[in-house]
PDB file of C-alpha atoms and ligand atoms in Angstrom:
ATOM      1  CA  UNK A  24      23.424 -27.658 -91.220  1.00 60.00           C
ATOM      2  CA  UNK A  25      21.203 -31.048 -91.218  1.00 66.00           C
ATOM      3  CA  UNK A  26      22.776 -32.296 -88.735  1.00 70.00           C
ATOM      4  CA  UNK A  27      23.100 -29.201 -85.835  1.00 75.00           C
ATOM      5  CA  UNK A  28      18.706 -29.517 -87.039  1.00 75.00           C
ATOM      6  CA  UNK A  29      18.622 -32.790 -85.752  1.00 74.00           C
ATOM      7  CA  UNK A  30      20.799 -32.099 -82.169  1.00 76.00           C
ATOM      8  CA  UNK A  31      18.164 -29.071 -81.725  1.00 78.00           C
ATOM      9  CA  UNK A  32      15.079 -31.365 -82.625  1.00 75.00           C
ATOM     10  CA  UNK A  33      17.049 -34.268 -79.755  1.00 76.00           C
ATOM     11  CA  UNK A  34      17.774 -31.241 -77.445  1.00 75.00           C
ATOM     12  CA  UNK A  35      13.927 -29.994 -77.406  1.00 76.00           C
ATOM     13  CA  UNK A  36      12.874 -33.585 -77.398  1.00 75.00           C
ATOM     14  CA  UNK A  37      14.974 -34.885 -74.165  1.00 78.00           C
ATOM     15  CA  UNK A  38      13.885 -31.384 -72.756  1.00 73.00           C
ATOM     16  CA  UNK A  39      10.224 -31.672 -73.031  1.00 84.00           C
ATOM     17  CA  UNK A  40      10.435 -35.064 -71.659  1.00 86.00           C
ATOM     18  CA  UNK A  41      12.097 -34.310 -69.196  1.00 88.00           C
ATOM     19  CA  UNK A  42       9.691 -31.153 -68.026  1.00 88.00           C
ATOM     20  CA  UNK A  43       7.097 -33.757 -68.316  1.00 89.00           C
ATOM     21  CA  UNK A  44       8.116 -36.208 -65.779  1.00 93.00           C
ATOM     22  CA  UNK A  45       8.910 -33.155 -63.553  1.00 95.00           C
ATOM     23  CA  UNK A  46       5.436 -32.043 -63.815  1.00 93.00           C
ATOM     24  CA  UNK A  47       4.740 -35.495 -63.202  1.00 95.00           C
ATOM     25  CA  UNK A  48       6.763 -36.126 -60.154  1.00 96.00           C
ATOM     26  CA  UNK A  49       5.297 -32.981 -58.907  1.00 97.00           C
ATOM     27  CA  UNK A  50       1.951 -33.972 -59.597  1.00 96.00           C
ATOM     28  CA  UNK A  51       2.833 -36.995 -57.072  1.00 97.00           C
ATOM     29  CA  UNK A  52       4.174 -34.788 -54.595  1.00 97.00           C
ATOM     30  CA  UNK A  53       1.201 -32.731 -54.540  1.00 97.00           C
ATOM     31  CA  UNK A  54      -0.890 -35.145 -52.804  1.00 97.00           C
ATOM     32  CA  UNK A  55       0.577 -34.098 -49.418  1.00 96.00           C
ATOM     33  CA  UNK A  56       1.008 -30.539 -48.354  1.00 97.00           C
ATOM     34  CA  UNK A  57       3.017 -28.249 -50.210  1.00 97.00           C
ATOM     35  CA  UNK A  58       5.141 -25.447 -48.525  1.00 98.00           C
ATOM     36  CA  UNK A  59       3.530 -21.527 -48.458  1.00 97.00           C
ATOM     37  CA  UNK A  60       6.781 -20.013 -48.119  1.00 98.00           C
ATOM     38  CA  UNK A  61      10.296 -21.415 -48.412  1.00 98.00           C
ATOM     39  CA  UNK A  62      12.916 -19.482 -47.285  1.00 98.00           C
ATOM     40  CA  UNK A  63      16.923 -19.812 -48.911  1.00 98.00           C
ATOM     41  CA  UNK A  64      19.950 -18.749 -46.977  1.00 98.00           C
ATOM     42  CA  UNK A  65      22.364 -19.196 -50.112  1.00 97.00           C
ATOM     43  CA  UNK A  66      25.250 -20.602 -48.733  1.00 97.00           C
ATOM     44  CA  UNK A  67      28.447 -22.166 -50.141  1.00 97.00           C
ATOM     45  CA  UNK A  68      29.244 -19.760 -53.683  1.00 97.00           C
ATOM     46  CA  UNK A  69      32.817 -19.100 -52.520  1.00 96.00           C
ATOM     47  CA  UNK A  70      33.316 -22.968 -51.721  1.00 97.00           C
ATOM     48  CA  UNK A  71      31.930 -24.317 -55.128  1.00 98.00           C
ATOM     49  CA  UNK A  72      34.298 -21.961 -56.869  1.00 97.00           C
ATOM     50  CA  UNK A  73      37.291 -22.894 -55.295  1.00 97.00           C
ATOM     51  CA  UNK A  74      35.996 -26.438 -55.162  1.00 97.00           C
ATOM     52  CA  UNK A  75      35.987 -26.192 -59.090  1.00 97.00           C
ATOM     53  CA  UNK A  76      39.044 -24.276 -59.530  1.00 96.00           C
ATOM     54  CA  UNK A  77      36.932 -21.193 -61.186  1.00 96.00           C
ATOM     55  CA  UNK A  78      37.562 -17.588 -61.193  1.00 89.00           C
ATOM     56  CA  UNK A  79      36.797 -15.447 -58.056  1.00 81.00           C
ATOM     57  CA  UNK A  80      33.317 -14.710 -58.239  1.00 90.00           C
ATOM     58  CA  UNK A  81      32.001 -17.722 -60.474  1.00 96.00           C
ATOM     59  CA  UNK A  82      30.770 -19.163 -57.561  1.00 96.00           C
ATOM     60  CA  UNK A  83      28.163 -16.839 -57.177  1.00 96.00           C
ATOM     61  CA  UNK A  84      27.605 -16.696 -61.062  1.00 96.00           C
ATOM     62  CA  UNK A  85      26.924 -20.310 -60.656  1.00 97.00           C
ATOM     63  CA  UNK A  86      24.609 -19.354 -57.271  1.00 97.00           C
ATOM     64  CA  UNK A  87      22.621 -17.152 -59.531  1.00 96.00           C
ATOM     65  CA  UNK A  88      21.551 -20.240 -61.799  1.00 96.00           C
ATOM     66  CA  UNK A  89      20.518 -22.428 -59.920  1.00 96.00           C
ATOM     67  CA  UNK A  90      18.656 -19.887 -57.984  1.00 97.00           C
ATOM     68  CA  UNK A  91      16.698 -19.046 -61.352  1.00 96.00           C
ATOM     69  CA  UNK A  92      15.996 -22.951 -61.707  1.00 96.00           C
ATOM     70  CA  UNK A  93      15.696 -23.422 -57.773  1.00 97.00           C
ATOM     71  CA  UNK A  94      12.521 -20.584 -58.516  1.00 96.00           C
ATOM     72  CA  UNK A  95      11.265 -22.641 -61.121  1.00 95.00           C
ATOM     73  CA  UNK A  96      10.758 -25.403 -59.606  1.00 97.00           C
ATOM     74  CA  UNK A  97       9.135 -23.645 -56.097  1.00 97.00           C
ATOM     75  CA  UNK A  98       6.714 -21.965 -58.553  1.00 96.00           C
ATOM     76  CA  UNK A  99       6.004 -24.486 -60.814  1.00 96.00           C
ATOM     77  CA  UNK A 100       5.219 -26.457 -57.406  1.00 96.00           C
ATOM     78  CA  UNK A 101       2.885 -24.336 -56.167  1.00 96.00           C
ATOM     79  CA  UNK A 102       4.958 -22.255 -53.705  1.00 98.00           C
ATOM     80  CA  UNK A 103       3.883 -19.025 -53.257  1.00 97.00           C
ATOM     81  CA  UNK A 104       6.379 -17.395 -51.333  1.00 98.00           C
ATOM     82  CA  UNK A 105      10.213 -17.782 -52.071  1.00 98.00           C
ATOM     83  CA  UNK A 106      12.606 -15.999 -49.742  1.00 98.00           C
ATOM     84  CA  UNK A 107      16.199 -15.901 -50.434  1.00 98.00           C
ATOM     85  CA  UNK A 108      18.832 -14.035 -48.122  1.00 98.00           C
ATOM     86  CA  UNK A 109      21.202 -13.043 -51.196  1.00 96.00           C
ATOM     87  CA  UNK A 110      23.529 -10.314 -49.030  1.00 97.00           C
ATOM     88  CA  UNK A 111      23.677  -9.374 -45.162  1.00 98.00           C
ATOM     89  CA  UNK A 112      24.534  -6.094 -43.683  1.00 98.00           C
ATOM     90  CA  UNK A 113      28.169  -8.119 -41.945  1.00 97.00           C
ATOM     91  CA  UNK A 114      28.367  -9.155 -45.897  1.00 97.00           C
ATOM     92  CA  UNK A 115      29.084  -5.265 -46.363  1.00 98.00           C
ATOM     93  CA  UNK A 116      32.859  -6.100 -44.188  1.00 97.00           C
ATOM     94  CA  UNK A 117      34.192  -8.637 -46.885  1.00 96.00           C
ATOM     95  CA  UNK A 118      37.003  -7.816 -49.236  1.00 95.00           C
ATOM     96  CA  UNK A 119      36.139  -4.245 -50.642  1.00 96.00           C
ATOM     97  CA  UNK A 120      36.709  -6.043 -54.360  1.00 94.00           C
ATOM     98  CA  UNK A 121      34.359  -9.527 -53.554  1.00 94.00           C
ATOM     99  CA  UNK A 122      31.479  -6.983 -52.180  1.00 96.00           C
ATOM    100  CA  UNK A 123      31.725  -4.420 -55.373  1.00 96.00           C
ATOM    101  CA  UNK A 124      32.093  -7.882 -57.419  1.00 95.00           C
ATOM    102  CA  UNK A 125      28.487  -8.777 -55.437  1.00 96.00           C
ATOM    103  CA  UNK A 126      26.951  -5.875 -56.203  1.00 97.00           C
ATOM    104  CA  UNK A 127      27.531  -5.626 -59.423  1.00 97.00           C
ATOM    105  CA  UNK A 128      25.942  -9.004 -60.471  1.00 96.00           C
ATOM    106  CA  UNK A 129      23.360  -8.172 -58.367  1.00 97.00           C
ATOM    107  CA  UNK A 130      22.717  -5.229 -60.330  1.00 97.00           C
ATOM    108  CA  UNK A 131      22.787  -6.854 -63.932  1.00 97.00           C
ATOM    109  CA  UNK A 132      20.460  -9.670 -62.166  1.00 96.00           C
ATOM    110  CA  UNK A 133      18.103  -7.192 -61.489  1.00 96.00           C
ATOM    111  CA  UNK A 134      17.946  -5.808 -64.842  1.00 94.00           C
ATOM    112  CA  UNK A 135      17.548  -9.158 -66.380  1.00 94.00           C
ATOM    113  CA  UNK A 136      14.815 -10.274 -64.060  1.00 90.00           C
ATOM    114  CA  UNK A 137      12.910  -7.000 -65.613  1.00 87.00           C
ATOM    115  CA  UNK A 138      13.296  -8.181 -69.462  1.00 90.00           C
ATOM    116  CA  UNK A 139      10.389  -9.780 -71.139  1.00 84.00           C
ATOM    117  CA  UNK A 140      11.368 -13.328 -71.124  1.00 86.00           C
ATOM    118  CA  UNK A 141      12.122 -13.478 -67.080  1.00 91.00           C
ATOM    119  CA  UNK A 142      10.986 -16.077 -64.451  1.00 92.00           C
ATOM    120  CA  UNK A 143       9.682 -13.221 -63.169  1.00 94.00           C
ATOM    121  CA  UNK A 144       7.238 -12.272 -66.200  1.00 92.00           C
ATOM    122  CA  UNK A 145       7.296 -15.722 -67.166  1.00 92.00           C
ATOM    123  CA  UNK A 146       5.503 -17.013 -63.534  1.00 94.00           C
ATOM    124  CA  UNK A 147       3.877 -13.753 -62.354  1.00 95.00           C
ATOM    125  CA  UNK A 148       5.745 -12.736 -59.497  1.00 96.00           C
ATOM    126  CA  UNK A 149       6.300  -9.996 -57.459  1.00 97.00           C
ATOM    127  CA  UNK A 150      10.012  -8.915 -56.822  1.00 97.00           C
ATOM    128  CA  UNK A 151      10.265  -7.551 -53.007  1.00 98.00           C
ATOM    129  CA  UNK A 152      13.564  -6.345 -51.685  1.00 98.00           C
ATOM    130  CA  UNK A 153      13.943  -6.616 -47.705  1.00 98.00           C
ATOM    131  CA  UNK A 154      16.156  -4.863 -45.800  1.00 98.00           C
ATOM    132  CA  UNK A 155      17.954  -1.334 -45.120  1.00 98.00           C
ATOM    133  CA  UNK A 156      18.010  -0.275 -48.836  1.00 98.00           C
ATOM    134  CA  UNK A 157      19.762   2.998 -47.876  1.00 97.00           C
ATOM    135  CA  UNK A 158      22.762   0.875 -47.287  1.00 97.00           C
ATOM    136  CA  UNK A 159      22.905   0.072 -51.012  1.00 98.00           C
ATOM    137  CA  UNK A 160      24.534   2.087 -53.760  1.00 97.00           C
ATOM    138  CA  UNK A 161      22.361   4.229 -55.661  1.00 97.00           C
ATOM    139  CA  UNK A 162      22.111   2.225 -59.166  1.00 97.00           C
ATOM    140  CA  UNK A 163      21.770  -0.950 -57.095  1.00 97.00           C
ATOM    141  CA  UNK A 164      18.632   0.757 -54.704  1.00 98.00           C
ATOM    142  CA  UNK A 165      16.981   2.326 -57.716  1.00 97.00           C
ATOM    143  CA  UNK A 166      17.477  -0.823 -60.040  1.00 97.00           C
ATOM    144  CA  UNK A 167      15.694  -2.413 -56.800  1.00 97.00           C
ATOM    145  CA  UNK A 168      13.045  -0.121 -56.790  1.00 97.00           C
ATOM    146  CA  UNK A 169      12.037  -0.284 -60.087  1.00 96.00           C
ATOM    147  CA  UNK A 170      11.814  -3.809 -59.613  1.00 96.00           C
ATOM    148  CA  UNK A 171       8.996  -3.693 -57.002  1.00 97.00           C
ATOM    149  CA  UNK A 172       7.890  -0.761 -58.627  1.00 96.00           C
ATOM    150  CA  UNK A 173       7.215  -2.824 -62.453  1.00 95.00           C
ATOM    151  CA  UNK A 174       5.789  -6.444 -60.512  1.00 95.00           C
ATOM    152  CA  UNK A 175       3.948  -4.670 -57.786  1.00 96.00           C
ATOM    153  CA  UNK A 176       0.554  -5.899 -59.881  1.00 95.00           C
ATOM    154  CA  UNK A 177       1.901  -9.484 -60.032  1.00 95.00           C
ATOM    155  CA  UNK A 178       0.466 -11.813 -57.411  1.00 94.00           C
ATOM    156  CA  UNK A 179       0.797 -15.137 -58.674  1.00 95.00           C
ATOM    157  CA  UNK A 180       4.162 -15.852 -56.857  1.00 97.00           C
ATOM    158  CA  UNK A 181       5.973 -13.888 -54.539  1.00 97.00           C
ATOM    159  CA  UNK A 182      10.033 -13.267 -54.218  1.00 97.00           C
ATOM    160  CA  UNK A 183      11.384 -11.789 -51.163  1.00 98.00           C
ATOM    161  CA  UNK A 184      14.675 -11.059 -51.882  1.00 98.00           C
ATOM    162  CA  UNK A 185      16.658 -10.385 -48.682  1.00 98.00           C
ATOM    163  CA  UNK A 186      19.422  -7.752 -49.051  1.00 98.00           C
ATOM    164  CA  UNK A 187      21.173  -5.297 -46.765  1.00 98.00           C
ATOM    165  CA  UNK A 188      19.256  -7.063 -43.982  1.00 98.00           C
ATOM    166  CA  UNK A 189      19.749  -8.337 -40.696  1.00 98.00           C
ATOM    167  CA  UNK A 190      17.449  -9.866 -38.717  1.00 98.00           C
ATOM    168  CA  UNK A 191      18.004  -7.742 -36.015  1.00 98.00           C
ATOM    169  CA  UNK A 192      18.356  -5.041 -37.719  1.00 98.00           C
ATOM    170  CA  UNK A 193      15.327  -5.883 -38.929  1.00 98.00           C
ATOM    171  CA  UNK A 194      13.337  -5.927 -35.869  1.00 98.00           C
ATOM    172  CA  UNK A 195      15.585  -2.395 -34.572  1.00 97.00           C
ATOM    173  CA  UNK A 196      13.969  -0.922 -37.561  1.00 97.00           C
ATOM    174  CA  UNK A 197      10.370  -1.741 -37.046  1.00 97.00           C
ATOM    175  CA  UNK A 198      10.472  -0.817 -33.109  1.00 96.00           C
ATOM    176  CA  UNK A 199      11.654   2.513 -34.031  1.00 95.00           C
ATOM    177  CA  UNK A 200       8.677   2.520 -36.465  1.00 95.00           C
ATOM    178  CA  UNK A 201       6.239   1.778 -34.188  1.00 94.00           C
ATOM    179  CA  UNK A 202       7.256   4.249 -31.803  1.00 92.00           C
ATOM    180  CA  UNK A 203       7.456   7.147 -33.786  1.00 92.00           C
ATOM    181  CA  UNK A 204       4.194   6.204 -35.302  1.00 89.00           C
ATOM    182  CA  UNK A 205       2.631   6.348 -32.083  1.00 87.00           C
ATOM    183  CA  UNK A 206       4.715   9.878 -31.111  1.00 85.00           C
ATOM    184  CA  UNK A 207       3.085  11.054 -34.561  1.00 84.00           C
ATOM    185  CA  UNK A 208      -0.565  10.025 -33.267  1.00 81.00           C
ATOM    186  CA  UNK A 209       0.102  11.832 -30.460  1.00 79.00           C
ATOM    187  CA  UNK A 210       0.108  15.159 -30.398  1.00 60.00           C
ATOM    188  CA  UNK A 211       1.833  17.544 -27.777  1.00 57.00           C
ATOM    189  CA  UNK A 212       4.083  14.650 -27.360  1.00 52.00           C
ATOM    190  CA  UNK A 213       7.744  16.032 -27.001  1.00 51.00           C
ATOM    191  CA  UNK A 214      10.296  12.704 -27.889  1.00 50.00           C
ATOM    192  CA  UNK A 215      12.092  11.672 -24.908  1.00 51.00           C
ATOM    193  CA  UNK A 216      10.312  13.816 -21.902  1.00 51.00           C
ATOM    194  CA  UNK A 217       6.966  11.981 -21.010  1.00 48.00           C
ATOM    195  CA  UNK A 218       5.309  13.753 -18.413  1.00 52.00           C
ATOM    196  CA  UNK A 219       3.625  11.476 -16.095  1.00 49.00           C
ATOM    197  CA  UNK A 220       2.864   7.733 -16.886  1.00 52.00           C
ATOM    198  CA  UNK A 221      -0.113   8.085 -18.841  1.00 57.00           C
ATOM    199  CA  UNK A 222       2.829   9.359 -21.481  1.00 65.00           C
ATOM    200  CA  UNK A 223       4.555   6.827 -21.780  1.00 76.00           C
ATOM    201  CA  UNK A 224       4.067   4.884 -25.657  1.00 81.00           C
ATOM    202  CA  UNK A 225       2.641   1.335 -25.035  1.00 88.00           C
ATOM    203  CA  UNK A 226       4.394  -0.658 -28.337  1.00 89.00           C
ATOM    204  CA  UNK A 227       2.409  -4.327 -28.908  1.00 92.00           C
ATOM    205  CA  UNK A 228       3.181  -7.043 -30.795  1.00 93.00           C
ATOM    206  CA  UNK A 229       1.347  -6.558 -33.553  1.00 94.00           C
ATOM    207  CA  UNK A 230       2.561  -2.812 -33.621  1.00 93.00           C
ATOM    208  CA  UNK A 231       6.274  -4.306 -34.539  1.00 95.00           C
ATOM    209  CA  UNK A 232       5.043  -6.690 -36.904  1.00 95.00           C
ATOM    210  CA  UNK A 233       3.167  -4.185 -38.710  1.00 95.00           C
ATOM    211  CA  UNK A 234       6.226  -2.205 -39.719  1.00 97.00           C
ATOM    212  CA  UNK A 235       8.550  -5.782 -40.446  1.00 98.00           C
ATOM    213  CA  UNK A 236      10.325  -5.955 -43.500  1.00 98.00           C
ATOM    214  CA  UNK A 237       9.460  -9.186 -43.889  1.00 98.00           C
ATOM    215  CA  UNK A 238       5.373  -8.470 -43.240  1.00 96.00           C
ATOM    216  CA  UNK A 239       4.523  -8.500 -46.619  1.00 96.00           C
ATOM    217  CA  UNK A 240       4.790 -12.818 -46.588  1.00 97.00           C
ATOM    218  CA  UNK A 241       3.616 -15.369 -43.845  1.00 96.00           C
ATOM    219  CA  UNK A 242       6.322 -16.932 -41.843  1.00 96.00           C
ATOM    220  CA  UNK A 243       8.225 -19.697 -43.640  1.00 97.00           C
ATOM    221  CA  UNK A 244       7.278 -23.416 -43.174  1.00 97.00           C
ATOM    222  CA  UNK A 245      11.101 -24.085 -43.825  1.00 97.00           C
ATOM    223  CA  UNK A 246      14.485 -22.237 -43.528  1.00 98.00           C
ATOM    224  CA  UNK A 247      17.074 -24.091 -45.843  1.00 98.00           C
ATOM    225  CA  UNK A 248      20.352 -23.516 -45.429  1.00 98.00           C
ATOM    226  CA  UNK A 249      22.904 -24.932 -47.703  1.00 98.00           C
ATOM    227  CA  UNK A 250      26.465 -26.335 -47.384  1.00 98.00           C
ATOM    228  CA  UNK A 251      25.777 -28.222 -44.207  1.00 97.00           C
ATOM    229  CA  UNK A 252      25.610 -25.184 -42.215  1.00 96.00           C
ATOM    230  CA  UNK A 253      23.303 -25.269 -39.423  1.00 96.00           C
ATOM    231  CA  UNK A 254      23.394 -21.426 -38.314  1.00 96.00           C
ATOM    232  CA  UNK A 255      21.126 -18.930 -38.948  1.00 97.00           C
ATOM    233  CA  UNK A 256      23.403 -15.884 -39.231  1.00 98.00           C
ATOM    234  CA  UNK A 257      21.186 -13.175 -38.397  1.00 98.00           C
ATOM    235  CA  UNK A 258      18.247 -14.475 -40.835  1.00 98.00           C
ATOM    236  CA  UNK A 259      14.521 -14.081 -40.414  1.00 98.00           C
ATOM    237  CA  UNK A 260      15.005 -14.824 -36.316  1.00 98.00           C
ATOM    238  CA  UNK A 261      11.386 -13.278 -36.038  1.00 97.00           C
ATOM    239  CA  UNK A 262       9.913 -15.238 -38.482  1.00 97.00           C
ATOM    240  CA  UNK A 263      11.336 -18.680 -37.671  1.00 96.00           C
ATOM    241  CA  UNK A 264      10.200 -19.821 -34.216  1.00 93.00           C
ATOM    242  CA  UNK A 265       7.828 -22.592 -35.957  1.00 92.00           C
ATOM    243  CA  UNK A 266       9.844 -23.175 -39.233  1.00 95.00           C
ATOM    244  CA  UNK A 267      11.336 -26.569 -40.259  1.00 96.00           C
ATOM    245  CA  UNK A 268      14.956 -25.797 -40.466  1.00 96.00           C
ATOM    246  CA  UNK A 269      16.765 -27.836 -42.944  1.00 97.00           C
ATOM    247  CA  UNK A 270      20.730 -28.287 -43.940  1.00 97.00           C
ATOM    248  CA  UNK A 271      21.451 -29.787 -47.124  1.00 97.00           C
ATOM    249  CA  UNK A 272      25.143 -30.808 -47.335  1.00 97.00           C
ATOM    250  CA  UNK A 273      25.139 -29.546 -51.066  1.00 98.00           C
ATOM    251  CA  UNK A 274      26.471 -26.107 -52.111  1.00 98.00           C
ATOM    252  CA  UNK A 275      24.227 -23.580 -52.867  1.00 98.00           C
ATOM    253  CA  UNK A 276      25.377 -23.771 -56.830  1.00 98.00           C
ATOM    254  CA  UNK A 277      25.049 -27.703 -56.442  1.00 98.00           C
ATOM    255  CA  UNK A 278      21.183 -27.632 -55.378  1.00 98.00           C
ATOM    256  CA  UNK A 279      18.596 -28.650 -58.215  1.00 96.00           C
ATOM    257  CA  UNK A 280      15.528 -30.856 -58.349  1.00 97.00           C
ATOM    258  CA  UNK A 281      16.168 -33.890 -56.001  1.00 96.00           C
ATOM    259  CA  UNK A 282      17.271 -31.316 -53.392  1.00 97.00           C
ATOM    260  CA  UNK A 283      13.825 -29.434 -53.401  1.00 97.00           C
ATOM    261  CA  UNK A 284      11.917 -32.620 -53.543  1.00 97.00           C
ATOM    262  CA  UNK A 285      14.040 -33.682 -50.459  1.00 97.00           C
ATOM    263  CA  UNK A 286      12.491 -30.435 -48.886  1.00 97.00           C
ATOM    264  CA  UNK A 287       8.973 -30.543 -49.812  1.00 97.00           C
ATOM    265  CA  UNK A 288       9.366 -34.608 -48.413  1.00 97.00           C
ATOM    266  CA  UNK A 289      10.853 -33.713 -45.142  1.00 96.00           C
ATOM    267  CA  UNK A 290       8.775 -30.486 -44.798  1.00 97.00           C
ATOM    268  CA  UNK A 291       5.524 -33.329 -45.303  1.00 97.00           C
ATOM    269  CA  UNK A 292       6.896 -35.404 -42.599  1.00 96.00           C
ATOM    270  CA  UNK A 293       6.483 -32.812 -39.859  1.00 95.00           C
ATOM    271  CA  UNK A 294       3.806 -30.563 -41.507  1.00 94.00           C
ATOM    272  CA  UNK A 295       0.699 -32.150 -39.495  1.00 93.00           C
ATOM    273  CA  UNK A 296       2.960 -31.265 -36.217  1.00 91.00           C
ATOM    274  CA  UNK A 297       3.981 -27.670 -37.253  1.00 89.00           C
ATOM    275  CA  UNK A 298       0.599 -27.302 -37.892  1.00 87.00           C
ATOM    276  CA  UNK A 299      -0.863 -28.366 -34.784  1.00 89.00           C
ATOM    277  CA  UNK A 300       1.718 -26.051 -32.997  1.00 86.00           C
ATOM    278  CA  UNK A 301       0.657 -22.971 -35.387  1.00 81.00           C
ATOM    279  CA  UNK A 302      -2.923 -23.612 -34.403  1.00 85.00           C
ATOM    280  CA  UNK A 303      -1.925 -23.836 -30.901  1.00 85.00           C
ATOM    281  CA  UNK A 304      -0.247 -20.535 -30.454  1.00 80.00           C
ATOM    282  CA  UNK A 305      -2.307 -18.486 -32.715  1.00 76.00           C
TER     283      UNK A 305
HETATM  284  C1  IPE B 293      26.951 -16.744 -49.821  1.00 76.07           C
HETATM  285  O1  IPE B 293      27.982 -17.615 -50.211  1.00 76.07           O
HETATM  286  C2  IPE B 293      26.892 -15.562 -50.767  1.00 76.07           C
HETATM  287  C3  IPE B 293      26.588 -14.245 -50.175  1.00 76.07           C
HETATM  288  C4  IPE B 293      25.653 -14.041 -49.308  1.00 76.07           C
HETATM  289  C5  IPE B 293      27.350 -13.079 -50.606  1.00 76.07           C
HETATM  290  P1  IPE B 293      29.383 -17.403 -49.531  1.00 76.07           P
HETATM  291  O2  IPE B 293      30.048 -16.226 -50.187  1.00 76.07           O
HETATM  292  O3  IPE B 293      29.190 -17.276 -48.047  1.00 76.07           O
HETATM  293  O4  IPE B 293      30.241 -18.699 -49.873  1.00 76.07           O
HETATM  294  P2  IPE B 293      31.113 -19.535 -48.823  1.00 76.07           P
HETATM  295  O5  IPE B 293      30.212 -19.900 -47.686  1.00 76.07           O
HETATM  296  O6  IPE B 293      32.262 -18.679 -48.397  1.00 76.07           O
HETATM  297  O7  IPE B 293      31.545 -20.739 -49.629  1.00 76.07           O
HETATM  298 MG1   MG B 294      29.256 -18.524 -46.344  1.00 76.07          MG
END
């Protein structure tokens, strides 16, 4: 009994101490420029199971954790916007048994991230799911909506949680938007048969981006994308055409502190460029 008082009174010890020089490092960090938005593809799950001899689907038990931490640090940073592309619409042709196993944990994730104690409550932030929701089972789209639905007020920090999506599926989505927005303005308009010219639906840039999944947060400054993978697979292709896109060799469950301050160090090394370029174009 004494002693399993003294391990907890070492274990909160170490564990403040070592918050503290976190806060600390971060502190240092914080006298360059600190990423808006940092975007996740969340690669390597399967990899680190196998790489660890664990059950099928540990790997993305073990994804889930260091995601939470991965959040905690972006937040406790100062990033505002954290993006993570968790399952694509080609994710839906895996092994029937690997995407119901997916779903699943998404769906108890979800819950949990809605309980009191939650990064989410915890740090303020606003859940946002992207992508074609009607793909998604029912308990998994409503457990998603009631997610928005209960941090739509927070603003402190914002997740973007990318599922269902493709990128150009994406961008399909919001030009069919923006033309039957404009049909809808006008009336007398019969879909399909335009008269004479002055019919025809001019769609603009800015008409598409209005109806983006992904409008709700400014592009990323970086795209990570774990497991030494340097593809994009379909993610945020929009969004990206001024983002620092970085590879980590590690596996998504093997990313933790040093990794992110890696990021926030090369994402200060070509910031003042990026920037320049941002200005240019805009
Ligand atoms: C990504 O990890 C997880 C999902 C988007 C479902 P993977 O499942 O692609 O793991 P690897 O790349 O095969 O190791
Ligand atoms: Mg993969």
């Amino acid at each position: 009994m004494e002693s399993s008082r003294s391990n907890n009174i070492v274990v909160k010890v170490f564990g403040s101490s070592v918050s503290y020089m976190r806060r600390w490092l971060f502190r240092a960090l914080s006298v360059g420029a600190i990423p808006r938005h940092v975007a996740f593809i969340l690669d390597g799950n399967r990899r680190y199971a196998r790489k660890w001899n664990l059950g099928e689907g540990m790997g993305h038990r073990a994804g889930f954790l260091s995601l939470m931490t991965l959040m905690k640090y972006c937040y406790e940073l100062g990033v505002k916007y954290v993006t993570i592309y968790a399952f694509s619409i080609d994710n839906f042709k895996r092994k029937p048994e690997e995407v119901q196993y997916v779903m699943d944990l998404m769906l108890e994730k979800i819950e949990g991230l809605l309980k009191e104690e939650s990064i989410v409550n915890q740090y303020g932030v606003r859940v946002e799911f992207v992508g074609n929701l009607k793909l998604l089972s029912d308990p998994v789209r409503l457990a998603a909506e009631k997610a928005m639905e209960l941090t739509a007020k927070n603003s402190r920090a914002i997740l973007l949680i990318a599922v269902a999506y493709t990128s150009t599926d994406e961008i399909a989505h919001a030009a069919q938007q923006s033309c039957l927005d404009k049909i809808q303005m006008r009336s007398g308009f019969c879909f399909g048969f335009a008269k004479a010219d002055d019919d025809a639906i001019t769609i603009r840039l800015g008409d598409v981006e209005s109806h983006m999944y992904m409008g709700v947060a400014p592009d990323p400054d970086i795209l990570v994308r774990t497991s030494g993978e340097t593809r994009l697979s379909n993610f945020l292709l929009w969004q990206t055409s001024n983002s620092l896109l970085y590879s980590p060799r590690a596996l998504w469950p093997e990313m933790g502190l040093r990794h992110l301050v890696w990021i926030v160090l090369n994402f200060q090394r070509v910031q003042p460029y990026l920037e320049r370029r941002r200005k240019l174009l805009s």
